[in-house]
CSV table of C-alpha atoms in Angstrom, one decimal:
chain,number,residue,atom,x,y,z
A,1,MET,CA,-81.3,-92.3,18.8
A,2,ASN,CA,-78.3,-91.5,16.7
A,3,PHE,CA,-78.1,-91.2,12.9
A,4,ILE,CA,-75.2,-92.5,10.9
A,5,GLU,CA,-73.9,-92.0,7.4
A,6,THR,CA,-75.1,-94.1,4.4
A,7,ARG,CA,-71.7,-94.1,2.7
A,8,GLY,CA,-69.4,-94.5,5.7
A,9,ASN,CA,-67.2,-91.9,7.4
A,10,ASP,CA,-64.5,-89.8,5.7
A,11,GLY,CA,-62.6,-89.1,8.9
A,12,VAL,CA,-63.7,-85.4,8.9
A,13,LYS,CA,-67.4,-85.5,9.7
A,14,PRO,CA,-68.6,-87.0,13.0
A,15,THR,CA,-69.4,-90.7,12.8
A,16,SER,CA,-72.9,-90.1,14.1
A,17,GLN,CA,-75.3,-87.3,14.7
A,18,THR,CA,-78.3,-86.6,16.9
A,19,PHE,CA,-81.7,-86.0,15.3
A,20,SER,CA,-81.4,-82.2,15.7
A,21,GLN,CA,-77.9,-82.3,14.2
A,22,ALA,CA,-78.9,-84.5,11.3
A,23,ILE,CA,-81.8,-82.2,10.3
A,24,LEU,CA,-79.6,-79.1,10.5
A,25,SER,CA,-76.8,-80.7,8.4
A,26,PRO,CA,-78.4,-83.5,6.3
A,27,MET,CA,-75.5,-84.3,4.0
A,28,SER,CA,-72.9,-86.8,5.2
A,29,SER,CA,-69.5,-88.1,4.1
A,30,PHE,CA,-68.8,-88.9,0.4
A,31,GLY,CA,-72.0,-87.2,-0.7
A,32,GLY,CA,-74.2,-89.5,1.4
A,33,ILE,CA,-77.1,-88.8,3.8
A,34,TYR,CA,-78.1,-89.8,7.3
A,35,SER,CA,-80.2,-92.8,8.3
A,36,PRO,CA,-81.1,-94.1,11.8
A,37,GLU,CA,-78.5,-96.3,13.5
A,38,SER,CA,-81.4,-98.6,14.5
A,39,LEU,CA,-85.2,-98.5,14.4
A,40,PRO,CA,-87.6,-98.8,17.3
A,41,LEU,CA,-89.8,-101.9,17.2
A,42,PHE,CA,-93.5,-101.8,17.8
A,43,ASP,CA,-95.3,-104.9,19.0
A,44,ASP,CA,-99.1,-105.6,18.9
A,45,ASN,CA,-99.5,-104.0,22.3
A,46,PHE,CA,-98.2,-100.7,20.9
A,47,LEU,CA,-100.7,-100.8,18.0
A,48,GLN,CA,-103.5,-102.0,20.3
A,49,SER,CA,-102.8,-99.2,22.7
A,50,HIS,CA,-103.1,-96.6,19.9
A,51,LEU,CA,-106.0,-98.1,18.0
A,52,ASN,CA,-108.2,-95.2,19.0
A,53,SER,CA,-105.6,-92.5,19.4
A,54,SER,CA,-105.8,-89.2,17.6
A,55,TYR,CA,-103.2,-88.5,14.9
A,56,LYS,CA,-101.3,-86.2,17.2
A,57,THR,CA,-101.2,-88.7,20.0
A,58,LEU,CA,-100.0,-91.5,17.8
A,59,ALA,CA,-97.4,-89.1,16.2
A,60,LYS,CA,-96.0,-88.1,19.6
A,61,ALA,CA,-95.8,-91.7,20.7
A,62,VAL,CA,-93.9,-92.7,17.6
A,63,LEU,CA,-91.5,-89.8,17.9
A,64,ALA,CA,-90.9,-90.8,21.5
A,65,GLN,CA,-89.9,-94.3,20.3
A,66,PHE,CA,-87.3,-92.6,18.1
A,67,GLU,CA,-86.0,-90.7,21.2
A,68,VAL,CA,-85.5,-87.5,19.2
A,69,ASP,CA,-83.6,-84.8,21.0
A,70,ILE,CA,-86.4,-82.2,20.6
A,71,ASP,CA,-88.2,-80.6,23.6
A,72,ASN,CA,-91.7,-81.9,24.2
A,73,ALA,CA,-93.0,-78.3,24.0
A,74,VAL,CA,-91.6,-77.9,20.5
A,75,ILE,CA,-93.0,-81.3,19.4
A,76,ASP,CA,-96.4,-80.4,20.8
A,77,ASP,CA,-96.3,-77.0,18.9
A,78,ALA,CA,-95.3,-78.7,15.7
A,79,LEU,CA,-98.0,-81.4,15.9
A,80,SER,CA,-100.6,-78.8,16.7
A,81,LEU,CA,-100.3,-77.7,13.0
A,82,TYR,CA,-102.4,-80.7,12.1
A,83,ASP,CA,-105.3,-78.8,13.8
A,84,GLN,CA,-105.3,-76.6,10.7
A,85,PHE,CA,-106.1,-79.4,8.3
A,86,ASP,CA,-109.7,-79.9,7.0
A,87,ASP,CA,-110.7,-82.1,9.9
A,88,PRO,CA,-108.4,-81.8,13.0
A,89,ASN,CA,-109.9,-85.0,14.4
A,90,ASN,CA,-109.0,-86.9,11.2
A,91,PRO,CA,-106.3,-85.2,9.2
A,92,VAL,CA,-105.8,-88.3,7.1
A,93,PRO,CA,-109.2,-89.8,6.0
A,94,VAL,CA,-108.9,-93.4,4.7
A,95,VAL,CA,-111.6,-93.9,2.1
A,96,LYS,CA,-113.0,-97.2,0.7
A,97,VAL,CA,-112.9,-97.3,-3.2
A,98,TYR,CA,-113.3,-101.0,-3.8
A,99,ASP,CA,-113.9,-103.9,-1.3
A,100,ASP,CA,-110.1,-104.6,-1.1
A,101,LEU,CA,-108.7,-101.1,-2.0
A,102,TYR,CA,-108.7,-98.2,0.5
A,103,VAL,CA,-107.2,-94.8,-0.3
A,104,SER,CA,-105.3,-92.8,2.4
A,105,GLU,CA,-105.9,-89.2,1.6
A,106,LEU,CA,-102.8,-87.2,2.5
A,107,PHE,CA,-103.8,-83.9,0.9
A,108,HIS,CA,-106.0,-82.2,3.4
A,109,GLY,CA,-103.5,-79.6,4.5
A,110,PRO,CA,-102.8,-76.0,3.5
A,111,THR,CA,-101.1,-76.8,0.1
A,112,ARG,CA,-103.4,-79.7,-0.8
A,113,ALA,CA,-100.6,-82.2,-1.2
A,114,PHE,CA,-99.1,-84.9,1.0
A,115,LYS,CA,-95.9,-83.0,1.6
A,116,ASP,CA,-97.8,-81.0,4.2
A,117,MET,CA,-98.0,-84.1,6.4
A,118,ALA,CA,-94.2,-83.9,6.9
A,119,LEU,CA,-93.3,-80.3,6.2
A,120,GLN,CA,-95.8,-78.6,8.4
A,121,PRO,CA,-94.3,-80.1,11.6
A,122,PHE,CA,-90.8,-80.4,10.3
A,123,GLY,CA,-90.6,-76.7,9.5
A,124,LYS,CA,-91.7,-75.8,13.0
A,125,VAL,CA,-89.1,-78.2,14.5
A,126,LEU,CA,-86.2,-77.0,12.4
A,127,SER,CA,-86.9,-73.3,12.8
A,128,SER,CA,-87.4,-73.8,16.6
A,129,VAL,CA,-84.0,-75.5,16.8
A,130,ALA,CA,-82.4,-72.7,14.9
A,131,GLN,CA,-83.9,-70.1,17.1
A,132,ALA,CA,-82.9,-72.0,20.3
A,133,ARG,CA,-79.3,-72.1,19.0
A,134,ASN,CA,-79.5,-68.5,17.9
A,135,GLU,CA,-78.3,-69.6,14.5
A,136,LYS,CA,-79.5,-68.6,11.0
A,137,TYR,CA,-80.2,-71.1,8.3
A,138,LEU,CA,-80.7,-71.1,4.6
A,139,ILE,CA,-83.1,-73.9,3.7
A,140,LEU,CA,-82.7,-75.2,0.2
A,141,ALA,CA,-85.7,-77.0,-1.5
A,142,ALA,CA,-85.8,-78.5,-4.9
A,143,THR,CA,-89.3,-79.4,-6.1
A,144,SER,CA,-91.1,-81.4,-8.8
A,145,GLY,CA,-94.3,-79.6,-7.7
A,146,ASP,CA,-95.4,-80.4,-4.2
A,147,THR,CA,-92.3,-80.0,-1.9
A,148,GLY,CA,-91.9,-76.4,-2.9
A,149,PRO,CA,-95.3,-75.0,-2.0
A,150,ALA,CA,-95.3,-77.0,1.3
A,151,ALA,CA,-91.8,-75.8,2.3
A,152,LEU,CA,-92.6,-72.2,1.5
A,153,GLU,CA,-95.9,-72.5,3.4
A,154,THR,CA,-94.2,-73.9,6.6
A,155,PHE,CA,-91.2,-71.6,6.7
A,156,LYS,CA,-92.7,-68.3,5.6
A,157,ASN,CA,-92.1,-65.5,8.1
A,158,GLN,CA,-90.2,-67.9,10.4
A,159,ASP,CA,-87.3,-66.3,12.4
A,160,ASN,CA,-83.8,-67.4,11.7
A,161,VAL,CA,-84.7,-69.1,8.5
A,162,GLN,CA,-84.5,-68.1,4.8
A,163,VAL,CA,-85.7,-70.4,2.0
A,164,ILE,CA,-84.6,-71.0,-1.6
A,165,CYS,CA,-87.1,-73.0,-3.6
A,166,MET,CA,-86.0,-74.3,-7.0
A,167,TYR,CA,-88.5,-75.7,-9.5
A,168,PRO,CA,-88.3,-76.8,-13.2
A,169,ASP,CA,-89.9,-74.1,-15.3
A,170,GLY,CA,-92.7,-75.7,-17.2
A,171,GLY,CA,-92.3,-79.0,-15.2
A,172,THR,CA,-95.1,-78.4,-12.7
A,173,SER,CA,-98.9,-77.9,-13.0
A,174,ASP,CA,-100.2,-74.4,-13.2
A,175,VAL,CA,-101.6,-74.5,-9.7
A,176,GLN,CA,-98.3,-75.8,-8.3
A,177,ARG,CA,-96.5,-73.0,-10.0
A,178,LEU,CA,-98.9,-70.4,-8.7
A,179,GLN,CA,-98.6,-71.7,-5.2
A,180,MET,CA,-94.9,-70.9,-5.4
A,181,VAL,CA,-94.7,-67.7,-7.5
A,182,THR,CA,-97.4,-65.9,-5.5
A,183,GLU,CA,-95.5,-66.2,-2.2
A,184,ASP,CA,-94.4,-62.8,-0.9
A,185,ALA,CA,-92.8,-63.3,2.5
A,186,ASP,CA,-89.4,-61.5,2.8
A,187,ASN,CA,-87.6,-64.7,3.8
A,188,LEU,CA,-88.6,-66.7,0.7
A,189,LYS,CA,-87.0,-66.8,-2.8
A,190,VAL,CA,-88.4,-68.9,-5.6
A,191,ILE,CA,-86.2,-69.7,-8.6
A,192,GLY,CA,-87.4,-71.3,-11.8
A,193,ILE,CA,-84.7,-73.2,-13.7
A,194,HIS,CA,-84.4,-74.2,-17.3
A,195,GLY,CA,-84.2,-78.0,-16.8
A,196,ASP,CA,-86.0,-80.8,-15.0
A,197,PHE,CA,-86.4,-81.8,-11.3
A,198,ASP,CA,-83.2,-84.0,-11.4
A,199,ASP,CA,-81.3,-80.8,-12.4
A,200,ALA,CA,-82.8,-78.9,-9.5
A,201,GLN,CA,-82.1,-81.8,-7.1
A,202,THR,CA,-78.5,-82.1,-8.3
A,203,ALA,CA,-78.0,-78.4,-7.8
A,204,LEU,CA,-79.4,-78.7,-4.3
A,205,LYS,CA,-77.0,-81.5,-3.4
A,206,THR,CA,-74.1,-79.8,-5.0
A,207,LEU,CA,-74.6,-76.6,-3.0
A,208,LEU,CA,-75.1,-78.6,0.2
A,209,VAL,CA,-71.6,-80.2,-0.1
A,210,SER,CA,-69.9,-77.2,-1.7
A,211,ASP,CA,-67.1,-75.8,0.5
A,212,ALA,CA,-67.0,-72.5,-1.5
A,213,PHE,CA,-70.8,-72.0,-1.1
A,214,ARG,CA,-70.6,-72.9,2.6
A,215,GLU,CA,-67.7,-70.4,3.2
A,216,ALA,CA,-69.7,-67.7,1.4
A,217,LEU,CA,-72.6,-68.3,3.8
A,218,GLN,CA,-70.4,-68.5,6.8
A,219,GLN,CA,-69.2,-65.0,6.1
A,220,LYS,CA,-72.8,-64.0,6.5
A,221,HIS,CA,-73.1,-66.2,9.6
A,222,ILE,CA,-75.6,-68.5,7.9
A,223,SER,CA,-75.6,-72.3,7.8
A,224,VAL,CA,-77.2,-74.4,5.1
A,225,SER,CA,-79.8,-77.2,5.4
A,226,ALA,CA,-82.5,-78.8,3.1
A,227,ALA,CA,-86.2,-79.3,3.1
A,228,ASN,CA,-86.1,-82.2,0.6
A,229,SER,CA,-86.4,-85.8,1.8
A,230,VAL,CA,-82.6,-86.1,1.8
A,231,ASN,CA,-83.3,-84.6,5.3
A,232,PHE,CA,-84.5,-87.3,7.7
A,233,GLY,CA,-86.6,-84.8,9.4
A,234,ARG,CA,-89.0,-85.2,6.5
A,235,ILE,CA,-88.9,-89.0,6.6
A,236,ILE,CA,-89.6,-89.4,10.3
A,237,PHE,CA,-92.9,-87.6,9.9
A,238,GLN,CA,-93.7,-89.7,6.8
A,239,THR,CA,-93.7,-92.9,8.8
A,240,LEU,CA,-96.6,-91.7,10.9
A,241,TYR,CA,-99.4,-91.8,8.3
A,242,HIS,CA,-98.7,-95.4,7.3
A,243,ILE,CA,-99.3,-96.5,10.9
A,244,TYR,CA,-102.3,-94.3,11.3
A,245,SER,CA,-103.8,-95.5,8.0
A,246,TYR,CA,-103.4,-99.1,9.0
A,247,LEU,CA,-105.2,-98.5,12.4
A,248,ALA,CA,-107.9,-96.7,10.5
A,249,LEU,CA,-108.7,-99.9,8.6
A,250,VAL,CA,-108.9,-101.8,11.8
A,251,ARG,CA,-111.3,-99.2,13.3
A,252,GLN,CA,-113.4,-99.4,10.1
A,253,GLY,CA,-113.6,-103.2,10.5
A,254,ALA,CA,-111.9,-103.8,7.1
A,255,ILE,CA,-109.1,-105.8,8.8
A,256,GLN,CA,-108.3,-107.3,12.1
A,257,LEU,CA,-105.4,-106.0,14.2
A,258,GLY,CA,-102.3,-108.0,13.1
A,259,GLU,CA,-103.7,-108.7,9.6
A,260,ARG,CA,-101.2,-107.9,6.9
A,261,VAL,CA,-101.9,-105.3,4.2
A,262,TYR,CA,-100.3,-104.1,0.9
A,263,LEU,CA,-99.0,-100.5,0.9
A,264,ASN,CA,-99.3,-99.0,-2.6
A,265,VAL,CA,-97.3,-95.8,-3.0
A,266,PRO,CA,-96.9,-93.4,-5.9
A,267,SER,CA,-93.2,-92.7,-6.0
A,268,GLY,CA,-90.9,-90.1,-7.3
A,269,ASN,CA,-88.1,-89.4,-4.8
A,270,PHE,CA,-89.1,-92.4,-2.8
A,271,GLY,CA,-89.6,-90.6,0.5
A,272,ASN,CA,-93.2,-91.6,0.9
A,273,ALA,CA,-92.4,-95.3,0.2
A,274,LEU,CA,-89.4,-95.1,2.5
A,275,GLY,CA,-91.7,-94.0,5.3
A,276,GLY,CA,-93.8,-97.1,4.6
A,277,TYR,CA,-90.6,-99.3,4.6
A,278,TYR,CA,-89.6,-98.0,8.0
A,279,ALA,CA,-93.1,-98.5,9.4
A,280,TYR,CA,-92.8,-102.1,8.1
A,281,LYS,CA,-89.4,-102.6,9.7
A,282,MET,CA,-90.7,-101.2,13.0
A,283,GLY,CA,-93.5,-103.8,13.1
A,284,LEU,CA,-96.4,-102.6,11.0
A,285,PRO,CA,-98.1,-105.7,9.5
A,286,VAL,CA,-97.2,-105.2,5.9
A,287,GLU,CA,-97.2,-108.0,3.3
A,288,GLN,CA,-95.4,-106.0,0.6
A,289,ILE,CA,-94.9,-102.4,-0.6
A,290,HIS,CA,-96.0,-101.8,-4.1
A,291,ILE,CA,-94.3,-98.9,-6.0
A,292,ALA,CA,-96.3,-97.0,-8.6
A,293,SER,CA,-94.4,-95.0,-11.3
A,294,ASN,CA,-95.4,-93.1,-14.3
A,295,GLN,CA,-93.6,-93.3,-17.7
A,296,ASN,CA,-90.4,-92.3,-15.9
A,297,ASN,CA,-90.3,-95.9,-14.8
A,298,ILE,CA,-86.7,-96.1,-13.5
A,299,LEU,CA,-88.0,-97.5,-10.2
A,300,THR,CA,-90.1,-100.2,-11.8
A,301,HIS,CA,-87.0,-101.3,-13.8
A,302,PHE,CA,-84.8,-101.3,-10.7
A,303,ILE,CA,-87.2,-103.3,-8.6
A,304,ARG,CA,-87.8,-105.8,-11.4
A,305,THR,CA,-84.2,-106.2,-12.5
A,306,GLY,CA,-81.9,-104.8,-9.9
A,307,GLU,CA,-80.5,-102.4,-12.5
A,308,TYR,CA,-80.6,-98.6,-11.8
A,309,ASP,CA,-80.0,-97.4,-15.2
A,310,LEU,CA,-79.9,-93.7,-16.2
A,311,ARG,CA,-77.8,-94.1,-19.3
A,312,GLY,CA,-79.3,-92.2,-22.2
A,313,LYS,CA,-82.4,-91.4,-20.1
A,314,SER,CA,-84.1,-88.0,-19.8
A,315,VAL,CA,-87.2,-87.0,-17.9
A,316,ILE,CA,-90.5,-87.6,-19.8
A,317,PRO,CA,-93.1,-84.9,-19.0
A,318,THR,CA,-96.3,-86.7,-17.9
A,319,SER,CA,-99.7,-86.0,-16.4
A,320,SER,CA,-98.3,-86.7,-12.9
A,321,PRO,CA,-95.4,-84.2,-12.9
A,322,ALA,CA,-94.5,-84.5,-9.2
A,323,MET,CA,-93.3,-88.0,-10.1
A,324,ASP,CA,-91.3,-86.9,-13.2
A,325,ILE,CA,-88.0,-88.0,-11.5
A,326,LEU,CA,-85.2,-90.3,-12.6
A,327,LYS,CA,-82.8,-90.2,-9.6
A,328,SER,CA,-84.7,-91.1,-6.5
A,329,SER,CA,-82.6,-90.0,-3.5
A,330,ASN,CA,-84.2,-92.2,-0.9
A,331,ILE,CA,-83.3,-95.5,-2.6
A,332,GLU,CA,-79.9,-94.8,-1.0
A,333,ARG,CA,-81.4,-95.3,2.5
A,334,ILE,CA,-83.0,-98.7,1.3
A,335,LEU,CA,-79.6,-99.8,0.0
A,336,PHE,CA,-77.9,-98.8,3.3
A,337,ASP,CA,-80.5,-100.5,5.5
A,338,LEU,CA,-80.2,-103.8,3.5
A,339,PHE,CA,-76.6,-103.9,2.4
A,340,GLY,CA,-74.6,-101.5,4.7
A,341,ALA,CA,-72.5,-98.4,4.1
A,342,GLU,CA,-69.6,-99.9,2.1
A,343,ARG,CA,-71.8,-101.4,-0.5
A,344,THR,CA,-74.1,-98.3,-0.6
A,345,LYS,CA,-71.1,-96.1,-1.2
A,346,GLU,CA,-69.9,-98.4,-4.0
A,347,LEU,CA,-73.3,-98.4,-5.8
A,348,MET,CA,-74.0,-94.7,-5.4
A,349,LEU,CA,-70.6,-93.5,-6.5
A,350,GLN,CA,-71.0,-95.8,-9.5
A,351,LEU,CA,-74.3,-94.2,-10.3
A,352,ASP,CA,-72.7,-90.8,-10.1
A,353,SER,CA,-69.9,-91.7,-12.4
A,354,GLU,CA,-71.5,-94.2,-14.8
A,355,LYS,CA,-75.2,-93.5,-14.4
A,356,TYR,CA,-75.7,-97.2,-13.7
A,357,TYR,CA,-75.4,-99.9,-11.1
A,358,ALA,CA,-76.7,-103.4,-10.8
A,359,LEU,CA,-77.5,-105.4,-7.7
A,360,THR,CA,-76.4,-109.0,-7.3
A,361,ALA,CA,-79.0,-111.8,-7.6
A,362,ASP,CA,-79.0,-112.1,-3.8
A,363,GLU,CA,-79.4,-108.4,-3.3
A,364,LEU,CA,-82.2,-108.2,-5.8
A,365,ALA,CA,-84.0,-111.1,-4.0
A,366,GLN,CA,-83.9,-109.1,-0.8
A,367,VAL,CA,-85.4,-106.0,-2.5
A,368,GLN,CA,-88.1,-108.1,-4.2
A,369,ALA,CA,-89.1,-109.7,-0.9
A,370,ILE,CA,-90.3,-106.3,0.2
A,371,PHE,CA,-91.1,-104.4,-2.9
A,372,ALA,CA,-92.9,-104.9,-6.2
A,373,ALA,CA,-93.5,-102.3,-8.9
A,374,ASP,CA,-95.3,-101.3,-12.0
A,375,PHE,CA,-95.9,-98.1,-14.0
A,376,ALA,CA,-98.9,-96.4,-15.6
A,377,SER,CA,-98.9,-94.5,-18.9
A,378,ASP,CA,-100.9,-91.3,-19.2
A,379,GLU,CA,-103.6,-93.2,-21.0
A,380,ASP,CA,-103.7,-95.7,-18.2
A,381,VAL,CA,-104.0,-92.9,-15.7
A,382,LYS,CA,-107.0,-91.3,-17.5
A,383,GLY,CA,-108.7,-94.7,-17.6
A,384,TYR,CA,-108.2,-95.2,-13.9
A,385,ILE,CA,-109.5,-91.7,-13.0
A,386,LYS,CA,-112.6,-92.4,-15.0
A,387,GLN,CA,-113.1,-95.9,-13.5
A,388,ALA,CA,-112.8,-94.6,-9.9
A,389,PHE,CA,-115.1,-91.7,-10.7
A,390,ASP,CA,-117.7,-94.1,-12.0
A,391,VAL,CA,-117.8,-95.7,-8.5
A,392,GLY,CA,-117.9,-92.3,-6.7
A,393,TYR,CA,-114.2,-91.5,-6.1
A,394,LEU,CA,-112.5,-88.4,-7.5
A,395,MET,CA,-108.7,-88.5,-7.6
A,396,CYS,CA,-105.6,-86.8,-9.0
A,397,PRO,CA,-103.3,-88.5,-11.7
A,398,HIS,CA,-100.6,-89.3,-9.2
A,399,THR,CA,-103.1,-91.3,-7.1
A,400,ALA,CA,-104.3,-93.0,-10.3
A,401,THR,CA,-100.9,-94.5,-10.9
A,402,CYS,CA,-101.4,-96.7,-7.9
A,403,PHE,CA,-104.2,-98.6,-9.6
A,404,LYS,CA,-101.7,-100.2,-12.0
A,405,PRO,CA,-99.8,-102.1,-9.3
A,406,TYR,CA,-103.0,-102.7,-7.5
A,407,GLN,CA,-104.0,-104.8,-10.5
A,408,THR,CA,-100.7,-106.4,-11.3
A,409,CYS,CA,-98.6,-106.8,-8.2
A,410,ARG,CA,-100.9,-108.4,-5.7
A,411,LYS,CA,-100.0,-112.0,-5.1
A,412,ASP,CA,-103.0,-112.6,-2.7
A,413,PRO,CA,-106.3,-110.8,-3.6
A,414,ALA,CA,-107.6,-111.5,-0.2
A,415,ILE,CA,-105.1,-109.0,1.3
A,416,LYS,CA,-106.4,-105.5,1.5
A,417,THR,CA,-104.5,-102.6,-0.2
A,418,ILE,CA,-103.9,-99.1,1.2
A,419,ALA,CA,-103.1,-96.8,-1.6
A,420,TYR,CA,-101.8,-93.3,-0.9
A,421,SER,CA,-103.4,-90.2,-2.5
A,422,THR,CA,-100.7,-87.6,-2.7
A,423,ALA,CA,-102.6,-84.6,-4.0
A,424,GLU,CA,-106.0,-83.1,-4.3
A,425,TRP,CA,-107.6,-83.2,-7.8
A,426,THR,CA,-107.7,-79.4,-7.9
A,427,LYS,CA,-103.9,-79.3,-8.4
A,428,PHE,CA,-104.2,-81.1,-11.8
A,429,SER,CA,-107.7,-80.2,-13.0
A,430,PRO,CA,-107.1,-80.1,-16.8
A,431,MET,CA,-105.9,-83.7,-16.8
A,432,VAL,CA,-108.8,-84.8,-14.5
A,433,ALA,CA,-111.3,-82.9,-16.6
A,434,ASN,CA,-110.0,-84.5,-19.7
A,435,ALA,CA,-110.2,-88.0,-18.2
A,436,LEU,CA,-113.8,-87.5,-17.1
A,437,THR,CA,-115.2,-85.7,-20.2
A,438,GLY,CA,-112.8,-86.5,-23.1
A,439,GLU,CA,-112.5,-82.7,-23.8
A,440,SER,CA,-109.3,-80.6,-23.7
A,441,TYR,CA,-109.1,-77.6,-21.3
A,442,SER,CA,-106.6,-74.9,-21.9
A,443,GLY,CA,-106.6,-73.3,-18.4
A,444,ASP,CA,-106.9,-74.5,-14.9
A,445,GLU,CA,-109.7,-72.1,-13.9
A,446,VAL,CA,-112.0,-73.5,-16.7
A,447,ALA,CA,-111.1,-77.1,-15.8
A,448,LEU,CA,-111.6,-76.6,-12.1
A,449,LYS,CA,-115.1,-75.3,-12.7
A,450,ALA,CA,-115.9,-78.1,-15.1
A,451,VAL,CA,-114.8,-80.9,-12.7
A,452,SER,CA,-116.5,-79.1,-9.7
A,453,GLU,CA,-119.8,-79.0,-11.5
A,454,LEU,CA,-119.6,-82.5,-12.9
A,455,ALA,CA,-118.6,-84.1,-9.6
A,456,ASN,CA,-120.4,-81.7,-7.3
A,457,ALA,CA,-117.1,-81.2,-5.6
A,458,PRO,CA,-116.1,-77.9,-4.0
A,459,ILE,CA,-112.9,-76.1,-5.0
A,460,SER,CA,-110.8,-75.6,-1.9
A,461,GLU,CA,-110.3,-72.0,-0.9
A,462,GLN,CA,-106.5,-72.5,-0.9
A,463,ILE,CA,-106.7,-73.2,-4.7
A,464,ALA,CA,-109.5,-70.9,-5.7
A,465,SER,CA,-107.7,-67.9,-4.2
A,466,LEU,CA,-104.5,-68.4,-6.2
A,467,PHE,CA,-105.8,-66.9,-9.4
A,468,ASN,CA,-106.4,-63.5,-7.7
A,469,LYS,CA,-102.9,-63.2,-6.2
A,470,PRO,CA,-100.2,-61.1,-7.9
A,471,ILE,CA,-97.1,-62.9,-9.2
A,472,THR,CA,-94.2,-61.9,-6.9
A,473,GLN,CA,-91.5,-64.4,-7.8
A,474,LYS,CA,-90.5,-64.0,-11.5
A,475,VAL,CA,-87.0,-65.3,-11.7
A,476,VAL,CA,-86.3,-68.1,-14.2
A,477,ILE,CA,-82.6,-68.8,-14.9
A,478,ASP,CA,-80.1,-71.3,-16.1
A,479,LYS,CA,-79.1,-73.9,-13.5
A,480,ASN,CA,-75.5,-72.7,-13.7
A,481,ASP,CA,-76.6,-69.3,-12.3
A,482,ILE,CA,-78.3,-70.7,-9.2
A,483,GLU,CA,-75.5,-70.0,-6.7
A,484,SER,CA,-75.0,-66.4,-7.8
A,485,GLU,CA,-78.8,-65.8,-7.7
A,486,ILE,CA,-78.9,-67.1,-4.1
A,487,LEU,CA,-76.0,-65.0,-2.9
A,488,ALA,CA,-77.6,-61.9,-4.4
A,489,PHE,CA,-80.8,-62.7,-2.5
A,490,LEU,CA,-78.9,-63.0,0.7
A,491,GLU,CA,-77.3,-59.6,0.1
A,492,ARG,CA,-80.6,-57.8,0.3
């Protein structure tokens, strides 16, 4: 399968790339990204044949449908990393909360967040390709809290790869920050920036397309790539758990094979939702995809009105910081899939220059046929956490945002909903503790203990151990100094 450019070709870059080429060089002409030229189609026989497949077996079958140009041995090695999750036989538990609401728990990996589902195997694939080519790569990652720890975890001590991780100082939870600033592998560099996630992501994209930066790296015989979901290597692994979660509901007897479901996805950069969209396009029986936002509700406004409007907007800090994002990169792939490269280029360049674009009425109707959206305030989130806890389910604030569109977006209550839990509660314990007790907690350690005792829930070792680790990554700089800081790191 080949991958093509979302904004068309500039006459300089190749018109299409293989999978391995696209993950190594994820940015395309005119500042665009890569999307699959076509998608494989799954019929009922495919789903039936994998009804009882393990996660790894299903994953390998889906990747085979994409015809990725990666050796089977590398794929097997990458997928074996799911054996390190809490339950190797079921790395993605699907848990019933209400009769018509099931939660797909994506946080049972090493950093306790859903980014492990994609970044664990993706990191192994990318580093293996780099080693096979005897090439060295600088991997850039911008994070709102979860991508960074997962990228650092998967790439640490890997040959031929160095990683720069940028995060907004003060814009993550304490646990998320500790997961990054306690990393001590020689090939990792963590940079806090004065700004928000959109500033970090803009810096990443700017460096990826900067000729001067690329030339400086070439002098060191280093190429540049990205671990963010602008890289389709992330997205391909994010289609898998949507298919697996659907089949889990069939195995549990909650639905019949072929019965349609709602997918309910907490969304920041839209990669998780895009994986669901591709699974739907490939044949997964999905009635509609419901997008959950927090008070940074740009996506809700876009899906309801067709207007992507950043004018006068700034990021609002919320209790679900991994979703504190205004410019969602993967909307571009939706535009491309629905409307083609020429229209996508027009819209995205307008967004870059005017911080605004608007779909036509017909285009909006196409979007709304697939997506609906709503957003939850911090007060909503606290209420949903308490409501779920009262029926025996403990969840993080990002997961709680899903309960708003679960209430407001379903057209047919008879259709089951799969909501996606993107992080373990331990990463946001002060907010969870406040929701459950009404009290304020000044530190994560105190809040972790309070929730653990109240819920009789263990604190995962990956989180508990963070508080005893030394801080090794202390750099916090202005966003304009990122490039010089990176080059200084590479001079070591």
